[in-house]
mmCIF file of C-alpha atoms and ligand atoms in Angstrom:
data_model
loop_
_atom_site.group_PDB
_atom_site.id
_atom_site.type_symbol
_atom_site.label_atom_id
_atom_site.label_comp_id
_atom_site.label_asym_id
_atom_site.label_seq_id
_atom_site.Cartn_x
_atom_site.Cartn_y
_atom_site.Cartn_z
ATOM 1 C CA MET A 45 0.000 0.000 0.000
ATOM 2 C CA THR A 46 1.310 3.430 -0.903
ATOM 3 C CA ASN A 47 2.192 5.595 2.034
ATOM 4 C CA PRO A 48 0.800 9.020 1.131
ATOM 5 C CA PHE A 49 3.415 10.677 3.335
ATOM 6 C CA ARG A 50 6.257 9.199 1.285
ATOM 7 C CA THR A 51 4.565 10.152 -1.967
ATOM 8 C CA LEU A 52 4.148 13.664 -0.721
ATOM 9 C CA LYS A 53 7.814 14.053 0.153
ATOM 10 C CA ALA A 54 8.704 12.854 -3.318
ATOM 11 C CA GLY A 55 6.423 15.101 -5.264
ATOM 12 C CA ASN A 56 4.186 17.378 -3.181
ATOM 13 C CA ARG A 57 1.172 15.249 -3.986
ATOM 14 C CA MET A 58 -0.645 12.753 -1.799
ATOM 15 C CA GLN A 59 -1.637 9.792 -3.878
ATOM 16 C CA GLN A 60 -5.110 8.399 -4.296
ATOM 17 C CA VAL A 61 -4.989 4.987 -2.636
ATOM 18 C CA SER A 62 -8.656 3.929 -2.629
ATOM 19 C CA GLU A 63 -11.204 3.654 -5.433
ATOM 20 C CA VAL A 64 -14.018 3.703 -2.880
ATOM 21 C CA VAL A 65 -13.267 6.429 -0.354
ATOM 22 C CA ASN A 66 -11.307 9.372 -1.705
ATOM 23 C CA SER A 67 -11.918 13.016 -0.879
ATOM 24 C CA TRP A 68 -9.203 15.540 -0.098
ATOM 25 C CA ASN A 69 -10.885 18.911 -0.407
ATOM 26 C CA GLU A 70 -14.271 20.633 -0.665
ATOM 27 C CA TRP A 71 -14.334 21.206 -4.431
ATOM 28 C CA ASP A 72 -12.976 18.349 -6.575
ATOM 29 C CA PRO A 73 -15.467 16.698 -8.998
ATOM 30 C CA LEU A 74 -17.951 14.809 -6.849
ATOM 31 C CA GLU A 75 -18.670 11.109 -7.424
ATOM 32 C CA GLU A 76 -20.395 9.801 -4.283
ATOM 33 C CA ILE A 77 -22.098 11.567 -1.403
ATOM 34 C CA VAL A 78 -24.380 10.881 1.538
ATOM 35 C CA VAL A 79 -27.416 13.172 1.785
ATOM 36 C CA GLY A 80 -29.124 13.390 5.205
ATOM 37 C CA SER A 81 -32.730 12.506 5.982
ATOM 38 C CA ALA A 82 -35.285 14.098 8.312
ATOM 39 C CA ASP A 83 -36.958 10.767 9.074
ATOM 40 C CA GLY A 84 -37.486 10.345 12.792
ATOM 41 C CA ALA A 85 -36.043 13.775 13.646
ATOM 42 C CA ASN A 86 -36.556 15.214 17.129
ATOM 43 C CA PHE A 87 -36.141 18.654 18.620
ATOM 44 C CA GLU A 88 -32.685 19.080 20.097
ATOM 45 C CA PRO A 89 -32.850 18.910 23.895
ATOM 46 C CA THR A 90 -31.499 21.579 26.221
ATOM 47 C CA GLU A 91 -28.213 20.327 27.669
ATOM 48 C CA PRO A 92 -24.915 21.785 28.944
ATOM 49 C CA GLY A 93 -23.556 21.961 25.393
ATOM 50 C CA ASN A 94 -26.653 23.516 23.843
ATOM 51 C CA ARG A 95 -29.403 25.919 24.749
ATOM 52 C CA PRO A 96 -31.845 25.941 21.846
ATOM 53 C CA GLN A 97 -34.216 28.896 21.628
ATOM 54 C CA ILE A 98 -37.315 29.730 19.648
ATOM 55 C CA ARG A 99 -36.445 32.673 17.459
ATOM 56 C CA ASN A 100 -37.961 35.987 18.563
ATOM 57 C CA ALA A 101 -39.757 34.360 21.522
ATOM 58 C CA PRO A 102 -39.641 36.088 24.919
ATOM 59 C CA PRO A 103 -36.806 34.816 27.117
ATOM 60 C CA GLY A 104 -37.837 31.783 29.112
ATOM 61 C CA THR A 105 -40.231 30.429 26.465
ATOM 62 C CA PRO A 106 -39.579 26.695 26.534
ATOM 63 C CA PHE A 107 -38.164 25.122 23.394
ATOM 64 C CA PRO A 108 -40.322 22.224 22.135
ATOM 65 C CA SER A 109 -39.205 18.692 22.859
ATOM 66 C CA GLY A 110 -39.771 15.265 21.354
ATOM 67 C CA PRO A 111 -40.410 14.364 17.706
ATOM 68 C CA LYS A 112 -40.778 17.033 15.018
ATOM 69 C CA SER A 113 -44.202 17.111 13.369
ATOM 70 C CA ALA A 114 -44.879 14.833 10.412
ATOM 71 C CA GLU A 115 -45.533 17.911 8.247
ATOM 72 C CA ALA A 116 -42.215 19.525 9.154
ATOM 73 C CA VAL A 117 -40.392 16.262 8.448
ATOM 74 C CA ASP A 118 -42.151 15.898 5.091
ATOM 75 C CA ARG A 119 -41.307 19.449 4.057
ATOM 76 C CA ALA A 120 -37.617 18.921 4.846
ATOM 77 C CA ASN A 121 -37.544 15.511 3.192
ATOM 78 C CA GLU A 122 -39.055 16.951 0.033
ATOM 79 C CA GLU A 123 -36.225 19.469 -0.269
ATOM 80 C CA LEU A 124 -33.623 16.840 0.572
ATOM 81 C CA ALA A 125 -35.140 14.701 -2.216
ATOM 82 C CA GLY A 126 -34.796 17.676 -4.572
ATOM 83 C CA LEU A 127 -31.092 17.849 -3.749
ATOM 84 C CA VAL A 128 -30.787 14.101 -4.341
ATOM 85 C CA SER A 129 -32.399 14.401 -7.808
ATOM 86 C CA LEU A 130 -30.146 17.276 -8.762
ATOM 87 C CA LEU A 131 -27.018 15.396 -7.670
ATOM 88 C CA GLU A 132 -28.121 12.279 -9.524
ATOM 89 C CA SER A 133 -28.829 14.265 -12.676
ATOM 90 C CA GLU A 134 -25.212 15.476 -12.428
ATOM 91 C CA GLY A 135 -24.011 11.868 -12.344
ATOM 92 C CA VAL A 136 -23.305 11.688 -8.602
ATOM 93 C CA ARG A 137 -24.087 8.500 -6.679
ATOM 94 C CA VAL A 138 -26.221 9.421 -3.667
ATOM 95 C CA ARG A 139 -26.500 7.361 -0.491
ATOM 96 C CA ARG A 140 -28.792 7.866 2.507
ATOM 97 C CA PRO A 141 -28.551 7.195 6.264
ATOM 98 C CA ALA A 142 -30.287 4.141 7.748
ATOM 99 C CA PRO A 143 -33.513 4.699 9.718
ATOM 100 C CA HIS A 144 -32.910 5.546 13.377
ATOM 101 C CA ASP A 145 -35.243 6.196 16.283
ATOM 102 C CA PHE A 146 -34.085 9.584 17.555
ATOM 103 C CA SER A 147 -36.775 9.677 20.227
ATOM 104 C CA GLN A 148 -34.767 7.116 22.205
ATOM 105 C CA SER A 149 -33.038 8.548 25.257
ATOM 106 C CA VAL A 150 -29.299 8.183 25.739
ATOM 107 C CA ARG A 151 -27.755 6.977 28.953
ATOM 108 C CA THR A 152 -24.103 6.313 29.682
ATOM 109 C CA PRO A 153 -22.352 6.036 33.067
ATOM 110 C CA ASP A 154 -21.714 9.805 32.848
ATOM 111 C CA PHE A 155 -24.900 11.426 31.567
ATOM 112 C CA GLU A 156 -28.448 11.090 30.349
ATOM 113 C CA ALA A 157 -30.185 12.892 27.467
ATOM 114 C CA ALA A 158 -33.951 12.727 26.984
ATOM 115 C CA ASN A 159 -33.751 12.172 23.245
ATOM 116 C CA GLN A 160 -31.426 12.321 20.248
ATOM 117 C CA TYR A 161 -31.560 14.731 17.300
ATOM 118 C CA CYS A 162 -31.597 13.675 13.647
ATOM 119 C CA ALA A 163 -29.639 12.420 10.622
ATOM 120 C CA VAL A 164 -30.037 15.555 8.530
ATOM 121 C CA CYS A 165 -26.435 16.757 8.944
ATOM 122 C CA PRO A 166 -23.958 13.944 8.316
ATOM 123 C CA ARG A 167 -21.319 16.701 7.856
ATOM 124 C CA ASP A 168 -21.296 17.334 11.587
ATOM 125 C CA VAL A 169 -20.353 13.741 12.454
ATOM 126 C CA MET A 170 -18.534 12.175 9.504
ATOM 127 C CA ILE A 171 -15.552 13.346 7.482
ATOM 128 C CA THR A 172 -13.517 11.859 4.659
ATOM 129 C CA ILE A 173 -9.842 12.773 4.651
ATOM 130 C CA GLY A 174 -8.183 11.082 1.686
ATOM 131 C CA ASN A 175 -8.876 7.345 2.018
ATOM 132 C CA GLU A 176 -9.907 7.652 5.657
ATOM 133 C CA ILE A 177 -13.324 8.034 7.249
ATOM 134 C CA ILE A 178 -13.267 9.663 10.675
ATOM 135 C CA GLU A 179 -16.233 9.594 13.037
ATOM 136 C CA ALA A 180 -16.060 12.682 15.240
ATOM 137 C CA PRO A 181 -16.300 12.393 19.041
ATOM 138 C CA MET A 182 -19.037 15.086 19.053
ATOM 139 C CA SER A 183 -19.664 17.766 21.638
ATOM 140 C CA ARG A 184 -23.311 17.317 22.629
ATOM 141 C CA ARG A 185 -24.952 14.515 24.535
ATOM 142 C CA SER A 186 -27.933 14.181 22.231
ATOM 143 C CA ARG A 187 -25.500 13.605 19.342
ATOM 144 C CA TYR A 188 -23.304 11.021 21.082
ATOM 145 C CA PHE A 189 -24.672 8.146 18.991
ATOM 146 C CA GLU A 190 -25.279 10.075 15.785
ATOM 147 C CA PHE A 191 -22.705 7.954 13.947
ATOM 148 C CA GLN A 192 -25.125 5.034 14.084
ATOM 149 C CA PRO A 193 -27.260 5.833 10.999
ATOM 150 C CA TYR A 194 -24.042 5.902 8.933
ATOM 151 C CA ARG A 195 -22.478 2.668 10.194
ATOM 152 C CA GLU A 196 -24.003 0.410 7.518
ATOM 153 C CA LEU A 197 -22.471 2.633 4.866
ATOM 154 C CA VAL A 198 -19.131 2.763 6.653
ATOM 155 C CA TYR A 199 -19.054 -1.036 6.812
ATOM 156 C CA GLU A 200 -19.949 -1.235 3.147
ATOM 157 C CA TYR A 201 -17.054 1.078 2.181
ATOM 158 C CA TRP A 202 -14.687 -0.618 4.601
ATOM 159 C CA ASN A 203 -15.543 -4.080 3.279
ATOM 160 C CA ALA A 204 -15.346 -2.988 -0.351
ATOM 161 C CA ASP A 205 -11.712 -1.909 -0.243
ATOM 162 C CA PRO A 206 -8.925 -2.922 2.141
ATOM 163 C CA ARG A 207 -7.311 0.463 1.566
ATOM 164 C CA VAL A 208 -10.185 2.257 3.255
ATOM 165 C CA VAL A 209 -9.168 3.368 6.740
ATOM 166 C CA TRP A 210 -11.858 3.856 9.369
ATOM 167 C CA THR A 211 -11.229 5.725 12.600
ATOM 168 C CA THR A 212 -13.531 6.576 15.457
ATOM 169 C CA ALA A 213 -12.054 9.392 17.527
ATOM 170 C CA PRO A 214 -12.099 8.936 21.324
ATOM 171 C CA LYS A 215 -15.477 9.625 22.876
ATOM 172 C CA PRO A 216 -15.389 12.271 25.613
ATOM 173 C CA SER A 217 -17.319 11.653 28.835
ATOM 174 C CA MET A 218 -19.800 14.503 28.249
ATOM 175 C CA ALA A 219 -20.145 14.494 32.044
ATOM 176 C CA ASP A 220 -21.142 17.789 33.695
ATOM 177 C CA LYS A 221 -17.491 18.605 34.371
ATOM 178 C CA MET A 222 -16.713 18.617 30.642
ATOM 179 C CA TYR A 223 -18.792 21.777 30.217
ATOM 180 C CA ARG A 224 -18.152 25.302 31.370
ATOM 181 C CA ASP A 225 -20.819 26.273 33.806
ATOM 182 C CA GLY A 226 -22.453 29.600 33.139
ATOM 183 C CA PHE A 227 -21.309 30.005 29.521
ATOM 184 C CA TRP A 228 -24.861 30.429 28.252
ATOM 185 C CA ASP A 229 -25.614 33.137 30.798
ATOM 186 C CA TRP A 230 -22.608 35.376 30.192
ATOM 187 C CA PRO A 231 -23.820 38.889 29.372
ATOM 188 C CA LEU A 232 -22.802 40.269 26.008
ATOM 189 C CA ALA A 233 -20.206 42.595 27.540
ATOM 190 C CA GLU A 234 -18.470 39.613 29.127
ATOM 191 C CA ARG A 235 -18.506 37.702 25.846
ATOM 192 C CA HIS A 236 -16.931 40.683 24.164
ATOM 193 C CA GLU A 237 -14.268 40.870 26.825
ATOM 194 C CA ARG A 238 -13.521 37.182 26.464
ATOM 195 C CA MET A 239 -13.653 37.080 22.678
ATOM 196 C CA HIS A 240 -9.909 36.579 22.279
ATOM 197 C CA SER A 241 -9.681 33.762 24.797
ATOM 198 C CA PHE A 242 -11.733 31.326 22.689
ATOM 199 C CA GLU A 243 -13.261 29.644 25.723
ATOM 200 C CA PHE A 244 -16.756 28.364 25.074
ATOM 201 C CA CYS A 245 -19.195 25.868 26.599
ATOM 202 C CA VAL A 246 -16.760 22.934 26.534
ATOM 203 C CA THR A 247 -13.632 22.946 28.729
ATOM 204 C CA GLN A 248 -10.182 21.966 27.447
ATOM 205 C CA ASP A 249 -9.786 18.743 29.450
ATOM 206 C CA GLU A 250 -11.157 16.141 27.042
ATOM 207 C CA VAL A 251 -10.924 15.574 23.303
ATOM 208 C CA VAL A 252 -13.940 17.270 21.723
ATOM 209 C CA PHE A 253 -14.637 18.012 18.091
ATOM 210 C CA ASP A 254 -17.449 17.923 15.569
ATOM 211 C CA ALA A 255 -16.387 17.022 12.023
ATOM 212 C CA ALA A 256 -17.964 20.177 10.580
ATOM 213 C CA ASP A 257 -15.407 22.425 12.261
ATOM 214 C CA MET A 258 -12.886 21.220 9.673
ATOM 215 C CA SER A 259 -12.469 22.371 6.117
ATOM 216 C CA ARG A 260 -10.256 20.338 3.778
ATOM 217 C CA PHE A 261 -7.688 22.043 1.556
ATOM 218 C CA GLY A 262 -5.727 18.996 0.323
ATOM 219 C CA ARG A 263 -2.663 18.588 2.494
ATOM 220 C CA ASP A 264 -3.967 21.290 4.843
ATOM 221 C CA ILE A 265 -6.877 20.780 7.199
ATOM 222 C CA VAL A 266 -8.225 24.059 8.530
ATOM 223 C CA VAL A 267 -10.038 23.676 11.849
ATOM 224 C CA GLN A 268 -12.016 26.229 13.815
ATOM 225 C CA GLU A 269 -11.795 26.485 17.602
ATOM 226 C CA SER A 270 -15.417 26.711 18.669
ATOM 227 C CA MET A 271 -18.230 25.662 21.004
ATOM 228 C CA THR A 272 -18.017 22.246 19.348
ATOM 229 C CA THR A 273 -14.210 21.842 18.950
ATOM 230 C CA ASN A 274 -11.683 22.483 21.720
ATOM 231 C CA ARG A 275 -7.900 22.589 21.810
ATOM 232 C CA ALA A 276 -7.574 18.967 22.941
ATOM 233 C CA GLY A 277 -9.687 18.012 19.908
ATOM 234 C CA ILE A 278 -7.336 19.944 17.638
ATOM 235 C CA SER A 279 -4.293 18.273 19.272
ATOM 236 C CA TRP A 280 -5.838 14.882 18.652
ATOM 237 C CA LEU A 281 -6.334 15.778 14.992
ATOM 238 C CA LYS A 282 -2.738 16.962 14.708
ATOM 239 C CA ARG A 283 -1.300 13.828 16.257
ATOM 240 C CA HIS A 284 -3.522 11.672 14.114
ATOM 241 C CA LEU A 285 -3.072 13.446 10.786
ATOM 242 C CA GLU A 286 0.479 14.823 10.841
ATOM 243 C CA PRO A 287 2.165 11.401 10.526
ATOM 244 C CA LYS A 288 0.113 10.927 7.337
ATOM 245 C CA GLY A 289 1.573 14.115 5.889
ATOM 246 C CA PHE A 290 -1.256 16.541 6.706
ATOM 247 C CA ARG A 291 -0.904 19.939 8.318
ATOM 248 C CA VAL A 292 -3.655 20.851 10.759
ATOM 249 C CA ARG A 293 -4.171 24.611 10.964
ATOM 250 C CA PRO A 294 -6.330 26.061 13.733
ATOM 251 C CA VAL A 295 -8.275 29.201 12.818
ATOM 252 C CA HIS A 296 -10.337 31.631 14.892
ATOM 253 C CA PHE A 297 -13.142 34.070 14.238
ATOM 254 C CA PRO A 298 -13.207 36.336 17.318
ATOM 255 C CA LEU A 299 -16.420 38.166 16.369
ATOM 256 C CA ASP A 300 -18.457 34.954 16.310
ATOM 257 C CA PHE A 301 -19.498 34.630 19.955
ATOM 258 C CA PHE A 302 -21.245 31.290 19.397
ATOM 259 C CA PRO A 303 -19.054 29.565 16.819
ATOM 260 C CA SER A 304 -19.945 26.056 15.735
ATOM 261 C CA HIS A 305 -19.054 24.479 12.380
ATOM 262 C CA ILE A 306 -16.880 26.373 9.945
ATOM 263 C CA ASP A 307 -19.068 26.028 6.856
ATOM 264 C CA CYS A 308 -21.017 29.283 7.287
ATOM 265 C CA THR A 309 -17.861 31.250 7.990
ATOM 266 C CA PHE A 310 -14.951 30.164 5.788
ATOM 267 C CA VAL A 311 -15.877 28.204 2.654
ATOM 268 C CA PRO A 312 -13.283 27.234 0.025
ATOM 269 C CA LEU A 313 -14.784 27.098 -3.475
ATOM 270 C CA ARG A 314 -11.808 26.100 -5.621
ATOM 271 C CA PRO A 315 -8.005 26.316 -5.441
ATOM 272 C CA GLY A 316 -7.156 29.942 -4.657
ATOM 273 C CA LEU A 317 -10.628 31.102 -3.600
ATOM 274 C CA VAL A 318 -12.367 31.151 -0.213
ATOM 275 C CA LEU A 319 -15.826 32.613 0.383
ATOM 276 C CA THR A 320 -15.586 34.565 3.649
ATOM 277 C CA ASN A 321 -18.144 35.935 6.095
ATOM 278 C CA PRO A 322 -17.978 39.753 6.386
ATOM 279 C CA ASP A 323 -19.339 39.613 9.957
ATOM 280 C CA ARG A 324 -16.704 37.077 11.032
ATOM 281 C CA PRO A 325 -13.192 38.054 9.937
ATOM 282 C CA LEU A 326 -10.279 35.744 10.702
ATOM 283 C CA ARG A 327 -8.177 36.510 13.773
ATOM 284 C CA GLU A 328 -5.570 39.062 12.798
ATOM 285 C CA GLY A 329 -2.571 37.345 11.254
ATOM 286 C CA GLU A 330 -4.372 34.158 10.263
ATOM 287 C CA GLU A 331 -5.123 35.560 6.802
ATOM 288 C CA LYS A 332 -1.390 35.664 6.030
ATOM 289 C CA LEU A 333 -1.118 31.990 5.143
ATOM 290 C CA PHE A 334 -3.808 32.395 2.495
ATOM 291 C CA LEU A 335 -2.502 35.641 1.061
ATOM 292 C CA ALA A 336 1.103 34.355 0.966
ATOM 293 C CA ASN A 337 -0.112 31.482 -1.195
ATOM 294 C CA ASP A 338 -2.150 33.609 -3.602
ATOM 295 C CA TRP A 339 -5.517 32.677 -2.207
ATOM 296 C CA GLU A 340 -8.233 35.263 -2.599
ATOM 297 C CA LEU A 341 -10.674 35.796 0.270
ATOM 298 C CA VAL A 342 -13.986 37.032 -1.157
ATOM 299 C CA ASP A 343 -16.747 38.224 1.187
ATOM 300 C CA ALA A 344 -20.190 36.719 0.716
ATOM 301 C CA PRO A 345 -22.972 39.253 0.079
ATOM 302 C CA GLU A 346 -25.570 40.019 2.759
ATOM 303 C CA PRO A 347 -27.977 37.040 3.022
ATOM 304 C CA THR A 348 -31.505 37.598 1.700
ATOM 305 C CA THR A 349 -33.035 36.698 5.069
ATOM 306 C CA GLY A 350 -32.243 38.581 8.267
ATOM 307 C CA ASN A 351 -31.534 36.677 11.475
ATOM 308 C CA ASP A 352 -35.012 37.608 12.736
ATOM 309 C CA GLU A 353 -36.722 36.084 9.720
ATOM 310 C CA MET A 354 -35.047 32.700 9.855
ATOM 311 C CA PRO A 355 -37.394 29.744 10.609
ATOM 312 C CA GLU A 356 -38.521 29.858 14.251
ATOM 313 C CA PHE A 357 -36.871 26.581 15.315
ATOM 314 C CA CYS A 358 -33.694 27.158 13.308
ATOM 315 C CA GLN A 359 -30.670 27.596 15.603
ATOM 316 C CA SER A 360 -28.281 28.697 12.846
ATOM 317 C CA SER A 361 -27.662 32.227 11.613
ATOM 318 C CA LYS A 362 -28.654 33.927 8.370
ATOM 319 C CA TRP A 363 -25.206 32.898 7.095
ATOM 320 C CA LEU A 364 -26.603 29.508 6.163
ATOM 321 C CA SER A 365 -26.720 31.413 2.869
ATOM 322 C CA MET A 366 -22.992 30.631 2.448
ATOM 323 C CA ASN A 367 -23.403 26.928 3.135
ATOM 324 C CA VAL A 368 -22.990 25.912 -0.493
ATOM 325 C CA LEU A 369 -22.053 22.480 -1.799
ATOM 326 C CA SER A 370 -19.421 22.219 -4.531
ATOM 327 C CA ILE A 371 -19.812 19.395 -6.992
ATOM 328 C CA GLY A 372 -16.771 20.440 -9.006
ATOM 329 C CA PRO A 373 -14.184 23.224 -9.043
ATOM 330 C CA ASN A 374 -16.554 25.373 -11.092
ATOM 331 C CA LYS A 375 -19.967 23.960 -10.100
ATOM 332 C CA VAL A 376 -21.772 25.033 -6.937
ATOM 333 C CA ILE A 377 -25.183 24.182 -5.489
ATOM 334 C CA CYS A 378 -26.703 27.222 -3.776
ATOM 335 C CA GLU A 379 -29.977 27.872 -1.909
ATOM 336 C CA GLN A 380 -32.634 29.058 -4.362
ATOM 337 C CA GLN A 381 -33.505 32.387 -2.718
ATOM 338 C CA GLU A 382 -29.902 33.541 -2.299
ATOM 339 C CA LYS A 383 -29.794 35.530 -5.536
ATOM 340 C CA PRO A 384 -27.033 37.973 -4.481
ATOM 341 C CA LEU A 385 -24.702 35.068 -3.717
ATOM 342 C CA GLN A 386 -25.666 33.377 -6.986
ATOM 343 C CA GLU A 387 -24.797 36.603 -8.830
ATOM 344 C CA LEU A 388 -21.398 36.718 -7.155
ATOM 345 C CA LEU A 389 -20.753 33.078 -8.056
ATOM 346 C CA TYR A 390 -21.652 33.718 -11.711
ATOM 347 C CA LYS A 391 -19.222 36.626 -11.762
ATOM 348 C CA LEU A 392 -16.542 34.358 -10.363
ATOM 349 C CA ASP A 393 -17.199 31.969 -13.286
ATOM 350 C CA PHE A 394 -19.111 29.256 -11.494
ATOM 351 C CA GLU A 395 -21.960 27.254 -12.895
ATOM 352 C CA VAL A 396 -24.673 27.654 -10.228
ATOM 353 C CA PHE A 397 -27.404 25.144 -9.395
ATOM 354 C CA PRO A 398 -30.123 26.716 -7.219
ATOM 355 C CA VAL A 399 -32.300 24.428 -5.060
ATOM 356 C CA PRO A 400 -34.924 25.295 -2.425
ATOM 357 C CA PHE A 401 -33.656 24.254 1.012
ATOM 358 C CA ARG A 402 -35.197 26.543 3.658
ATOM 359 C CA ASN A 403 -37.307 23.808 5.205
ATOM 360 C CA VAL A 404 -34.116 21.970 6.109
ATOM 361 C CA PHE A 405 -32.704 24.884 8.130
ATOM 362 C CA GLU A 406 -34.336 23.910 11.415
ATOM 363 C CA TYR A 407 -32.507 20.561 11.291
ATOM 364 C CA GLY A 408 -29.106 22.161 11.770
ATOM 365 C CA GLY A 409 -27.926 23.471 8.446
ATOM 366 C CA SER A 410 -28.074 23.895 4.717
ATOM 367 C CA LEU A 411 -26.552 22.212 1.664
ATOM 368 C CA HIS A 412 -23.013 21.546 2.891
ATOM 369 C CA CYS A 413 -24.140 20.499 6.385
ATOM 370 C CA ALA A 414 -26.719 18.074 5.019
ATOM 371 C CA THR A 415 -24.128 16.068 3.097
ATOM 372 C CA TRP A 416 -20.950 14.004 3.564
ATOM 373 C CA ASP A 417 -18.845 13.535 0.459
ATOM 374 C CA VAL A 418 -17.259 10.103 0.272
ATOM 375 C CA ARG A 419 -15.561 10.236 -3.105
ATOM 376 C CA ARG A 420 -14.292 13.010 -5.340
ATOM 377 C CA VAL A 421 -11.951 12.664 -8.321
ATOM 378 C CA GLY A 422 -8.408 13.737 -7.468
ATOM 379 C CA ALA A 423 -5.604 13.493 -4.967
ATOM 380 C CA GLY A 424 -4.241 15.533 -2.105
ATOM 381 C CA GLU A 425 -2.324 18.573 -3.307
ATOM 382 C CA ASP A 426 -0.252 21.116 -1.447
ATOM 383 C CA TYR A 427 -2.036 24.437 -1.941
ATOM 384 C CA PHE A 428 0.182 26.256 0.583
ATOM 385 C CA PRO A 429 3.785 25.760 -0.521
ATOM 386 C CA ASN A 430 4.728 29.076 1.140
ATOM 387 C CA SER A 431 4.285 28.366 4.783
ATOM 388 C CA ASP A 432 6.138 27.748 7.981
ATOM 389 C CA TYR A 433 4.235 24.965 9.666
ATOM 390 C CA GLN A 434 5.068 23.973 13.225
ATOM 391 C CA PRO A 435 4.376 20.265 13.538
ATOM 392 C CA LEU A 436 4.012 18.738 16.973
ATOM 393 C CA ALA A 437 7.488 17.984 18.283
HETATM 394 N N1 LIG B 529 -23.048 27.986 13.416
HETATM 395 C C1 LIG B 529 -23.333 28.216 12.041
HETATM 396 C C2 LIG B 529 -24.017 29.547 11.857
HETATM 397 O O1 LIG B 529 -24.817 29.957 12.243
HETATM 398 C C3 LIG B 529 -24.170 27.143 11.430
HETATM 399 C C4 LIG B 529 -23.318 26.013 11.017
HETATM 400 C C5 LIG B 529 -24.080 24.924 10.347
HETATM 401 N N2 LIG B 529 -23.172 23.943 9.850
HETATM 402 C C6 LIG B 529 -23.304 22.637 9.980
HETATM 403 N N3 LIG B 529 -22.375 21.858 9.467
HETATM 404 N N4 LIG B 529 -24.306 22.092 10.656
HETATM 405 O O2 LIG B 529 -23.853 30.441 11.289
#
């Protein structure tokens, strides 16, 4: 079996080693992808890692619990099916999660959660890095077992090709002590004061990350420190990925007081081009790596929907507008109503495929979140030859 690290040293390119699982970045031509499903979805419970709120409701209004309504599930599933048809018409093989009863409670020796969430956002849990599938440890109790609906697929890929590597990252305890007490109640002034410390609802003691805090740029894996990914999580990723030739690069967005998942903040579209969020600039200095390697950072236009007009149970921001899915280096799927972004993408020479997706928003995300790409054509390239990377000693 080819060691990608050795290949890289020889020629700056990490070799494709599997015909089944192969995805090194967010933009190469897409061949196989998992699209989430709203079947069996429940409302996310309140827990130390999450305090869901009904949008525009007076403080203290309880967030609903238990299963989502059949109508809401149908509406989301219809839009997910629209995405599936579009992908299939572009020649992509689409796979779906297995049915799962998310109304089941979760109990481990360390915690209990009244119910689970859903399988709409495989992106949050699963990531392909080259020929490897990694299941994230996760940061919330209700999502502890969210890998389960994807296990049949993982076994299928793993059985189909001995070169497929499958890793489950260490599960944190998710005990009370893993969370920072009081985080949700900090007044805004305190958040502002603490914005450069990057301390959120999870402490630094255990390995915590969600897969969606990473963005893949070939040899470089960019990872956001957030409410859902802590420094121990980033260290684990470094120790795991560096020996394979990857460079893991932490990034920070100090103006995002509730950061979770990088794909509404910093979205690479093709080599040399990242779509950036004008409300969430990179920490000063972190842009240098991109600029020194001739990457352009282009701000997304204002979303068409204000934060106050997002669906009432949606916990994400208006920047779901930026959560596009690339199916090739010049082909992007974009939410139907986001005309200003579509205009920008046309100007940047992309072919744009609009699809309606707003009914999916209350399940945790938009087009990128609701998918997990398993195979894209191509190999791992070094897009940052000008850099001084400090590997772990
Ligand atoms: N926290 C992000 C925002 O509001 C939403 C991220 C959704 N991404 C995902 N992979 N579920 O702006």
